[in-house]
């Protein structure tokens, strides 16, 4: 099949290549990073490739972040050449398959930014023969030198100097970005160093006040990036959550988009999207009485659930007990049973001391918490009085643990899953106590 098209979709190259049966790979990239290394490893494992199946051509300045160590690892995975006789700025990725050569060239480097984060323009082509591209590869070979132990050591010798230059460059770029900072922004890019984190500054910025009401293609793409990261978390979490009888939206098998909350402003979020979350709640057999609309989105969110939310200031993990809508099942249940359950509730609240949970009564129309109960600091025996006094229809009610963007819990998806599972397990006895289920 012949392919010849221009694309600028973020993550496009990875999406296409992961489904290919790859025999050989040739990569020309002015810049390369550890993110590119991990992608190479994925391709090697999937297609059972050896070092001799992969050839890399890099510029002399391919990385400012420990290039010696990066070269050392790359040399164990591929045949690596440094193009030093000419100033290399090209980016060409060629994947040899039984169906022909799939090639990408354009602005994207083999880095996180090039493959996933930046706005890049990429030309995708597929053919049985790409002679001109292969001629260019041969030219790169003539202008290069294969990486040796001596070259690796020479790069390692200048690691410190390069780090200083890299830090200075990063500060300059962030200062430039701050030209476009809004006074309402919760934080600036320079406040945190998130270069190697699972969630980036741009992910959080997507929920800053200046973007919450927008719904153009650019902001939708950015929300889609966050949603895809949450879906990656869900793949890691859904099995352990099911062991606690916590499940994705019961309509998500038919409508997978319901695994997360929506990504567009609507009447349900007051035309303002300030977060996207994963939800884990009751199984349909525990909540849907005969005649209920099992395919209804609203029916699931009328019940309490556990949530992992990406918000403008970081990540929140907790128990979302009730929305602002009328007829929330578990709000009504707790209102009717709070006197009977209050001693048990106070006991469970006491067990949560030291876990940094805060219960909020939140006004979504004003986008602010109007009342809160800090479990670490307040008398657990006063919780039901707080709840009875302040919780009501028209307000949201939830108990959350907050994580700042630069905490180690957010360095990798695995770290985030670990803390989410721990906090949800701590909340689970309280969740079971204050939620209704169909009686057995």
CSV table of C-alpha atoms in Angstrom, one decimal:
chain,number,residue,atom,x,y,z
A,1,UNK,CA,0.0,0.0,0.0
A,2,UNK,CA,1.4,3.4,-1.0
A,3,UNK,CA,1.2,6.1,1.6
A,4,UNK,CA,2.2,9.8,1.1
A,5,UNK,CA,0.8,12.3,3.5
A,6,UNK,CA,1.6,15.1,5.9
A,7,UNK,CA,0.5,14.8,9.6
A,8,UNK,CA,1.0,16.9,12.8
A,9,UNK,CA,-0.9,14.7,15.2
A,10,UNK,CA,1.0,14.3,18.5
A,11,UNK,CA,2.1,10.7,19.2
A,12,UNK,CA,1.3,9.7,15.6
A,13,UNK,CA,4.6,8.0,14.8
A,14,UNK,CA,4.4,5.8,17.9
A,15,UNK,CA,0.8,5.0,17.2
A,16,UNK,CA,1.5,3.8,13.6
A,17,UNK,CA,4.8,2.0,14.3
A,18,UNK,CA,3.6,-0.1,17.2
A,19,UNK,CA,1.4,-2.1,14.9
A,20,UNK,CA,4.1,-2.7,12.3
A,21,UNK,CA,6.0,-6.0,11.8
A,22,UNK,CA,9.5,-4.4,11.7
A,23,UNK,CA,12.6,-6.1,10.3
A,24,UNK,CA,15.1,-3.3,10.4
A,25,UNK,CA,15.2,0.3,11.6
A,26,UNK,CA,17.3,3.3,10.5
A,27,UNK,CA,17.0,6.5,12.4
A,28,UNK,CA,18.6,9.9,11.7
A,29,UNK,CA,18.0,12.4,14.4
A,30,UNK,CA,19.6,15.7,15.4
A,31,UNK,CA,18.5,15.1,19.0
A,32,UNK,CA,17.9,11.9,20.9
A,33,UNK,CA,16.8,11.2,24.5
A,34,UNK,CA,16.1,8.5,27.0
A,35,UNK,CA,12.5,8.6,25.8
A,36,UNK,CA,13.8,7.5,22.4
A,37,UNK,CA,15.8,4.7,24.1
A,38,UNK,CA,12.6,3.4,25.7
A,39,UNK,CA,10.8,3.4,22.4
A,40,UNK,CA,13.7,1.5,20.8
A,41,UNK,CA,13.5,-1.1,23.5
A,42,UNK,CA,9.7,-1.5,23.0
A,43,UNK,CA,10.2,-2.1,19.3
A,44,UNK,CA,13.0,-4.5,19.9
A,45,UNK,CA,10.9,-6.6,22.3
A,46,UNK,CA,7.8,-6.5,20.0
A,47,UNK,CA,9.6,-7.5,16.8
A,48,UNK,CA,12.4,-9.6,18.3
A,49,UNK,CA,15.1,-7.3,16.9
A,50,UNK,CA,18.8,-7.5,17.6
A,51,UNK,CA,21.5,-4.8,17.6
A,52,UNK,CA,22.4,-5.5,14.0
A,53,UNK,CA,18.8,-4.7,12.9
A,54,UNK,CA,19.0,-1.1,14.2
A,55,UNK,CA,21.2,1.8,12.9
A,56,UNK,CA,21.3,5.3,14.4
A,57,UNK,CA,22.8,8.5,13.0
A,58,UNK,CA,23.1,11.3,15.5
A,59,UNK,CA,24.4,14.9,15.5
A,60,UNK,CA,27.4,15.8,17.6
A,61,UNK,CA,25.0,17.7,19.9
A,62,UNK,CA,22.4,14.9,20.1
A,63,UNK,CA,21.9,15.4,23.9
A,64,UNK,CA,22.8,17.9,26.7
A,65,UNK,CA,21.7,15.5,29.4
A,66,UNK,CA,24.4,13.0,30.2
A,67,UNK,CA,25.2,12.1,26.5
A,68,UNK,CA,28.0,9.7,27.5
A,69,UNK,CA,25.7,7.5,29.5
A,70,UNK,CA,23.0,7.7,26.8
A,71,UNK,CA,25.5,6.7,24.1
A,72,UNK,CA,26.7,3.8,26.2
A,73,UNK,CA,23.2,2.4,26.5
A,74,UNK,CA,22.4,3.1,22.8
A,75,UNK,CA,25.6,1.3,21.7
A,76,UNK,CA,24.3,-1.8,23.4
A,77,UNK,CA,21.1,-1.7,21.5
A,78,UNK,CA,22.1,-0.5,18.0
A,79,UNK,CA,24.9,0.4,15.7
A,80,UNK,CA,25.4,4.1,16.5
A,81,UNK,CA,27.1,6.7,14.3
A,82,UNK,CA,27.9,10.4,15.1
A,83,UNK,CA,27.6,12.6,12.0
A,84,UNK,CA,30.5,15.1,12.6
A,85,UNK,CA,31.8,16.0,9.1
A,86,UNK,CA,28.7,18.0,8.5
A,87,UNK,CA,26.2,19.8,10.7
A,88,UNK,CA,23.3,17.3,11.0
A,89,UNK,CA,19.9,18.8,11.5
A,90,UNK,CA,17.8,16.2,9.6
A,91,UNK,CA,15.2,13.8,11.1
A,92,UNK,CA,14.4,10.6,9.2
A,93,UNK,CA,12.9,7.4,10.6
A,94,UNK,CA,12.8,4.4,8.4
A,95,UNK,CA,11.1,1.1,9.3
A,96,UNK,CA,11.6,-1.9,7.0
A,97,UNK,CA,8.7,-4.2,6.9
A,98,UNK,CA,7.6,-7.2,4.7
A,99,UNK,CA,5.1,-4.7,3.0
A,100,UNK,CA,7.8,-2.2,2.2
A,101,UNK,CA,9.6,0.8,3.8
A,102,UNK,CA,7.5,3.0,6.2
A,103,UNK,CA,9.4,6.3,6.5
A,104,UNK,CA,8.8,9.5,8.4
A,105,UNK,CA,10.7,12.7,7.9
A,106,UNK,CA,10.1,16.3,9.0
A,107,UNK,CA,10.7,18.4,12.1
A,108,UNK,CA,10.4,15.7,14.8
A,109,UNK,CA,13.4,14.5,16.7
A,110,UNK,CA,13.6,11.1,18.4
A,111,UNK,CA,12.7,12.6,21.8
A,112,UNK,CA,9.7,13.0,24.0
A,113,UNK,CA,8.9,16.4,22.5
A,114,UNK,CA,9.4,15.2,18.9
A,115,UNK,CA,7.4,11.9,19.3
A,116,UNK,CA,4.7,13.1,21.8
A,117,UNK,CA,4.7,16.6,23.0
A,118,UNK,CA,5.6,19.2,20.4
A,119,UNK,CA,3.7,20.5,17.4
A,120,UNK,CA,5.7,18.8,14.6
A,121,UNK,CA,5.1,18.5,10.9
A,122,UNK,CA,5.8,15.0,9.6
A,123,UNK,CA,5.8,13.6,6.1
A,124,UNK,CA,4.8,9.9,6.1
A,125,UNK,CA,5.6,7.7,3.1
A,126,UNK,CA,5.5,4.0,2.4
A,127,UNK,CA,6.9,2.3,-0.7
A,128,UNK,CA,8.9,-0.7,-1.8
A,129,UNK,CA,11.7,1.6,-2.7
A,130,UNK,CA,12.7,5.0,-1.2
A,131,UNK,CA,16.0,5.5,-3.1
A,132,UNK,CA,16.5,9.2,-2.4
A,133,UNK,CA,16.1,8.7,1.4
A,134,UNK,CA,18.5,5.7,1.3
A,135,UNK,CA,20.9,7.9,-0.7
A,136,UNK,CA,20.7,10.4,2.1
A,137,UNK,CA,21.4,7.7,4.7
A,138,UNK,CA,24.5,6.7,2.8
A,139,UNK,CA,25.6,10.3,2.8
A,140,UNK,CA,25.2,10.4,6.6
A,141,UNK,CA,27.4,7.2,6.8
A,142,UNK,CA,30.1,8.9,4.8
A,143,UNK,CA,29.9,12.0,7.1
A,144,UNK,CA,30.0,10.0,10.4
A,145,UNK,CA,32.1,7.9,12.7
A,146,UNK,CA,30.9,4.8,14.5
A,147,UNK,CA,30.7,5.3,18.3
A,148,UNK,CA,33.6,3.7,20.2
A,149,UNK,CA,34.4,3.4,23.9
A,150,UNK,CA,36.7,6.3,23.5
A,151,UNK,CA,34.0,8.6,22.1
A,152,UNK,CA,31.7,7.5,24.9
A,153,UNK,CA,34.3,8.4,27.5
A,154,UNK,CA,35.0,11.8,25.8
A,155,UNK,CA,31.3,12.6,26.1
A,156,UNK,CA,31.2,11.5,29.7
A,157,UNK,CA,34.1,13.8,30.5
A,158,UNK,CA,32.0,16.9,29.6
A,159,UNK,CA,28.8,15.9,31.3
A,160,UNK,CA,29.2,18.6,34.0
A,161,UNK,CA,29.8,21.4,31.5
A,162,UNK,CA,26.8,20.3,29.4
A,163,UNK,CA,24.5,20.1,32.4
A,164,UNK,CA,25.3,23.7,33.3
A,165,UNK,CA,24.6,24.8,29.8
A,166,UNK,CA,21.4,22.7,29.7
A,167,UNK,CA,20.2,24.2,33.0
A,168,UNK,CA,20.8,27.7,31.7
A,169,UNK,CA,19.0,27.0,28.5
A,170,UNK,CA,16.0,25.6,30.4
A,171,UNK,CA,15.8,28.7,32.6
A,172,UNK,CA,16.0,31.0,29.5
A,173,UNK,CA,13.2,29.0,27.8
A,174,UNK,CA,11.0,29.2,30.9
A,175,UNK,CA,11.6,32.9,31.2
A,176,UNK,CA,10.4,33.3,27.6
A,177,UNK,CA,7.3,31.2,28.3
A,178,UNK,CA,6.5,33.4,31.2
A,179,UNK,CA,5.9,36.3,28.8
A,180,UNK,CA,2.5,34.5,28.2
A,181,UNK,CA,1.7,33.7,31.8
A,182,UNK,CA,-1.8,34.8,33.0
A,183,UNK,CA,-2.2,36.3,36.5
A,184,UNK,CA,-4.7,33.6,37.3
A,185,UNK,CA,-2.3,30.7,36.4
A,186,UNK,CA,-1.9,28.5,39.5
A,187,UNK,CA,1.8,28.1,38.9
A,188,UNK,CA,4.5,29.0,36.3
A,189,UNK,CA,6.6,26.5,34.3
A,190,UNK,CA,9.7,27.6,36.2
A,191,UNK,CA,8.2,26.6,39.5
A,192,UNK,CA,8.8,22.9,38.9
A,193,UNK,CA,11.2,20.9,36.9
A,194,UNK,CA,8.9,18.3,35.2
A,195,UNK,CA,11.0,17.3,32.3
A,196,UNK,CA,11.2,13.7,33.3
A,197,UNK,CA,7.7,13.4,34.9
A,198,UNK,CA,4.7,11.4,33.7
A,199,UNK,CA,2.6,14.5,33.7
A,200,UNK,CA,4.1,17.6,32.2
A,201,UNK,CA,3.5,21.3,32.7
A,202,UNK,CA,1.4,21.4,29.6
A,203,UNK,CA,-0.9,18.7,31.0
A,204,UNK,CA,-1.7,20.9,34.1
A,205,UNK,CA,-1.8,24.1,32.1
A,206,UNK,CA,-4.6,22.5,30.1
A,207,UNK,CA,-6.9,23.0,33.1
A,208,UNK,CA,-5.7,26.6,34.0
A,209,UNK,CA,-8.7,29.1,34.1
A,210,UNK,CA,-7.7,30.7,30.8
A,211,UNK,CA,-8.4,27.4,29.0
A,212,UNK,CA,-11.3,25.9,30.9
A,213,UNK,CA,-14.1,27.2,28.8
A,214,UNK,CA,-12.3,26.8,25.5
A,215,UNK,CA,-13.2,24.0,23.1
A,216,UNK,CA,-11.1,24.4,20.0
A,217,UNK,CA,-9.1,21.7,18.3
A,218,UNK,CA,-5.9,22.6,20.0
A,219,UNK,CA,-7.2,22.5,23.6
A,220,UNK,CA,-9.2,19.3,22.7
A,221,UNK,CA,-6.0,17.6,21.6
A,222,UNK,CA,-4.3,18.6,24.8
A,223,UNK,CA,-7.2,17.2,26.9
A,224,UNK,CA,-7.0,14.1,24.8
A,225,UNK,CA,-3.3,13.7,25.7
A,226,UNK,CA,-4.3,13.8,29.4
A,227,UNK,CA,-7.1,11.4,28.9
A,228,UNK,CA,-4.7,8.9,27.2
A,229,UNK,CA,-2.4,9.1,30.1
A,230,UNK,CA,-5.3,8.4,32.5
A,231,UNK,CA,-6.3,5.4,30.2
A,232,UNK,CA,-2.7,4.1,30.6
A,233,UNK,CA,-3.1,4.3,34.4
A,234,UNK,CA,-6.4,2.5,34.0
A,235,UNK,CA,-4.8,-0.4,32.3
A,236,UNK,CA,-2.5,-0.7,35.4
A,237,UNK,CA,-5.3,-0.1,37.9
A,238,UNK,CA,-8.5,-1.8,36.8
A,239,UNK,CA,-7.5,-5.3,37.9
A,240,UNK,CA,-6.5,-4.3,41.5
A,241,UNK,CA,-9.5,-2.1,41.7
A,242,UNK,CA,-11.8,-4.9,40.7
A,243,UNK,CA,-10.5,-6.9,43.6
A,244,UNK,CA,-12.1,-4.3,45.8
A,245,UNK,CA,-15.3,-4.5,43.8
A,246,UNK,CA,-14.6,-1.1,42.3
A,247,UNK,CA,-15.2,-0.9,38.5
A,248,UNK,CA,-15.2,1.5,35.6
A,249,UNK,CA,-18.4,3.0,34.5
A,250,UNK,CA,-20.7,0.1,33.7
A,251,UNK,CA,-21.4,1.6,30.2
A,252,UNK,CA,-17.8,1.9,29.3
A,253,UNK,CA,-17.7,-1.5,27.4
A,254,UNK,CA,-19.9,0.0,24.9
A,255,UNK,CA,-18.7,3.6,25.2
A,256,UNK,CA,-14.9,3.5,26.2
A,257,UNK,CA,-14.8,7.3,26.5
A,258,UNK,CA,-16.8,6.8,29.7
A,259,UNK,CA,-13.8,5.3,31.5
A,260,UNK,CA,-12.7,8.9,32.1
A,261,UNK,CA,-14.8,12.0,32.7
A,262,UNK,CA,-15.7,14.1,29.6
A,263,UNK,CA,-13.1,16.3,27.9
A,264,UNK,CA,-15.4,19.1,26.7
A,265,UNK,CA,-17.2,21.8,28.5
A,266,UNK,CA,-20.9,21.1,28.9
A,267,UNK,CA,-23.9,21.8,31.1
A,268,UNK,CA,-22.7,19.1,33.5
A,269,UNK,CA,-19.5,21.0,34.3
A,270,UNK,CA,-21.0,24.5,34.0
A,271,UNK,CA,-19.4,25.0,30.6
A,272,UNK,CA,-15.9,24.9,32.3
A,273,UNK,CA,-13.6,21.9,32.3
A,274,UNK,CA,-11.1,22.2,35.2
A,275,UNK,CA,-10.2,18.5,35.5
A,276,UNK,CA,-10.3,15.1,33.9
A,277,UNK,CA,-10.5,11.9,36.0
A,278,UNK,CA,-10.6,8.2,36.2
A,279,UNK,CA,-13.6,6.8,38.2
A,280,UNK,CA,-14.1,3.5,39.9
A,281,UNK,CA,-17.5,2.7,41.4
A,282,UNK,CA,-20.1,0.1,42.0
A,283,UNK,CA,-20.7,-2.9,39.7
A,284,UNK,CA,-24.0,-2.5,37.9
A,285,UNK,CA,-25.4,-5.6,39.6
A,286,UNK,CA,-25.0,-3.7,43.0
A,287,UNK,CA,-26.7,-0.5,41.8
A,288,UNK,CA,-29.2,-1.0,39.0
A,289,UNK,CA,-32.7,-2.1,39.9
A,290,UNK,CA,-34.8,-3.7,37.1
A,291,UNK,CA,-35.9,-1.1,34.6
A,292,UNK,CA,-32.9,1.2,35.1
A,293,UNK,CA,-31.1,2.6,32.1
A,294,UNK,CA,-27.9,0.6,32.2
A,295,UNK,CA,-26.5,2.6,29.3
A,296,UNK,CA,-27.1,5.9,30.9
A,297,UNK,CA,-24.0,8.0,31.7
A,298,UNK,CA,-25.9,9.9,34.4
A,299,UNK,CA,-26.9,6.8,36.2
A,300,UNK,CA,-23.2,5.9,37.1
A,301,UNK,CA,-22.3,9.4,38.3
A,302,UNK,CA,-25.3,9.5,40.6
A,303,UNK,CA,-23.4,7.0,42.7
A,304,UNK,CA,-20.3,7.6,44.8
A,305,UNK,CA,-16.9,6.5,43.4
A,306,UNK,CA,-13.2,6.6,43.8
A,307,UNK,CA,-11.4,9.1,41.6
A,308,UNK,CA,-7.9,10.0,40.3
A,309,UNK,CA,-8.1,13.5,38.9
A,310,UNK,CA,-5.6,15.6,37.0
A,311,UNK,CA,-6.3,19.2,38.0
A,312,UNK,CA,-4.6,22.6,37.4
A,313,UNK,CA,-2.4,22.3,40.6
A,314,UNK,CA,-1.5,18.6,40.4
A,315,UNK,CA,-3.3,15.3,41.0
A,316,UNK,CA,-6.1,14.5,43.4
A,317,UNK,CA,-7.0,11.0,44.7
A,318,UNK,CA,-10.1,10.4,46.7
A,319,UNK,CA,-13.7,9.5,47.4
A,320,UNK,CA,-16.2,11.5,45.3
A,321,UNK,CA,-19.4,11.1,47.3
A,322,UNK,CA,-21.9,13.3,45.5
A,323,UNK,CA,-22.3,15.7,42.5
A,324,UNK,CA,-24.3,18.9,42.5
A,325,UNK,CA,-27.1,17.2,40.7
A,326,UNK,CA,-30.4,16.2,42.4
A,327,UNK,CA,-31.0,12.6,43.2
A,328,UNK,CA,-27.4,11.5,44.2
A,329,UNK,CA,-28.0,8.0,45.5
A,330,UNK,CA,-25.4,7.9,48.2
A,331,UNK,CA,-25.9,11.5,49.5
A,332,UNK,CA,-29.6,10.5,50.0
A,333,UNK,CA,-28.6,7.2,51.6
A,334,UNK,CA,-26.2,8.9,54.1
A,335,UNK,CA,-28.7,11.7,54.9
A,336,UNK,CA,-31.2,9.0,55.8
A,337,UNK,CA,-28.8,6.9,57.8
A,338,UNK,CA,-26.2,9.2,59.3
A,339,UNK,CA,-27.5,9.0,62.9
A,340,UNK,CA,-27.5,5.2,62.8
A,341,UNK,CA,-24.0,5.1,61.2
A,342,UNK,CA,-22.3,8.1,62.9
A,343,UNK,CA,-20.3,6.1,65.5
A,344,UNK,CA,-18.9,3.8,62.8
A,345,UNK,CA,-18.3,6.8,60.5
A,346,UNK,CA,-16.3,8.6,63.2
A,347,UNK,CA,-14.3,5.5,63.8
A,348,UNK,CA,-13.3,5.3,60.1
A,349,UNK,CA,-12.5,9.0,59.9
A,350,UNK,CA,-10.2,8.5,62.9
A,351,UNK,CA,-8.4,5.8,61.1
A,352,UNK,CA,-7.6,8.3,58.2
A,353,UNK,CA,-5.6,10.6,60.5
A,354,UNK,CA,-2.1,11.2,59.1
A,355,UNK,CA,-3.2,10.4,55.5
A,356,UNK,CA,-3.6,14.0,54.5
A,357,UNK,CA,-7.2,13.7,53.5
A,358,UNK,CA,-9.5,16.8,53.4
A,359,UNK,CA,-13.3,16.5,52.9
A,360,UNK,CA,-14.6,19.4,50.8
A,361,UNK,CA,-18.0,20.8,50.2
A,362,UNK,CA,-17.5,22.4,46.8
A,363,UNK,CA,-19.6,24.9,44.8
A,364,UNK,CA,-19.0,24.0,41.2
A,365,UNK,CA,-20.8,27.1,39.9
A,366,UNK,CA,-18.1,29.3,41.6
A,367,UNK,CA,-15.4,26.7,41.2
A,368,UNK,CA,-14.3,26.8,44.8
A,369,UNK,CA,-14.4,24.9,48.1
A,370,UNK,CA,-16.9,26.6,50.4
A,371,UNK,CA,-16.4,24.4,53.5
A,372,UNK,CA,-13.7,21.8,54.4
A,373,UNK,CA,-12.9,19.3,57.1
A,374,UNK,CA,-9.2,18.6,57.5
A,375,UNK,CA,-9.1,15.0,58.8
A,376,UNK,CA,-5.6,15.3,60.1
A,377,UNK,CA,-6.3,18.4,62.2
A,378,UNK,CA,-10.0,18.1,63.3
A,379,UNK,CA,-11.9,16.0,65.8
A,380,UNK,CA,-13.2,12.9,63.9
A,381,UNK,CA,-16.2,12.9,66.2
A,382,UNK,CA,-17.3,16.2,64.7
A,383,UNK,CA,-17.4,14.9,61.1
A,384,UNK,CA,-21.0,14.0,60.9
A,385,UNK,CA,-22.0,17.4,62.3
A,386,UNK,CA,-19.9,19.0,59.6
A,387,UNK,CA,-21.5,16.9,56.9
A,388,UNK,CA,-25.0,17.4,58.1
A,389,UNK,CA,-24.5,21.2,58.3
A,390,UNK,CA,-22.9,21.8,55.0
A,391,UNK,CA,-23.6,19.1,52.5
A,392,UNK,CA,-26.6,19.7,50.3
A,393,UNK,CA,-27.9,19.4,46.7
A,394,UNK,CA,-26.3,21.9,44.4
A,395,UNK,CA,-22.9,21.3,45.9
A,396,UNK,CA,-20.3,18.6,45.4
A,397,UNK,CA,-19.0,16.5,48.3
A,398,UNK,CA,-15.7,14.7,48.3
A,399,UNK,CA,-12.7,13.6,50.3
A,400,UNK,CA,-9.3,14.0,48.6
A,401,UNK,CA,-5.5,13.6,48.9
A,402,UNK,CA,-3.6,16.2,46.9
A,403,UNK,CA,-0.2,15.6,45.1
A,404,UNK,CA,1.9,18.5,43.9
A,405,UNK,CA,3.3,18.3,40.4
A,406,UNK,CA,6.9,17.6,41.4
A,407,UNK,CA,6.4,14.9,44.0
A,408,UNK,CA,8.0,11.5,43.4
A,409,UNK,CA,4.5,10.0,43.3
A,410,UNK,CA,4.1,11.5,39.8
A,411,UNK,CA,7.5,10.7,38.3
A,412,UNK,CA,6.1,7.6,36.6
A,413,UNK,CA,2.7,6.0,36.0
A,414,UNK,CA,3.8,3.1,38.2
A,415,UNK,CA,4.5,5.5,41.1
A,416,UNK,CA,1.1,7.2,40.6
A,417,UNK,CA,-0.7,3.8,40.5
A,418,UNK,CA,1.1,2.8,43.7
A,419,UNK,CA,0.0,5.8,45.7
A,420,UNK,CA,-3.5,5.7,44.2
A,421,UNK,CA,-4.0,2.1,45.2
A,422,UNK,CA,-2.8,2.8,48.7
A,423,UNK,CA,-5.0,5.9,49.3
A,424,UNK,CA,-8.1,4.2,47.8
A,425,UNK,CA,-7.5,1.2,50.0
A,426,UNK,CA,-7.4,3.5,53.0
A,427,UNK,CA,-10.7,5.1,52.0
A,428,UNK,CA,-12.4,1.9,51.0
A,429,UNK,CA,-14.0,1.0,54.5
A,430,UNK,CA,-15.5,4.5,54.7
A,431,UNK,CA,-16.7,4.3,51.2
A,432,UNK,CA,-18.5,1.0,51.8
A,433,UNK,CA,-20.0,2.4,55.0
A,434,UNK,CA,-21.6,5.5,53.4
A,435,UNK,CA,-22.8,4.0,50.1
A,436,UNK,CA,-25.9,2.2,49.2
A,437,UNK,CA,-26.1,-1.1,47.4
A,438,UNK,CA,-29.0,-3.4,46.4
A,439,UNK,CA,-29.7,-5.5,49.5
A,440,UNK,CA,-28.8,-9.2,49.0
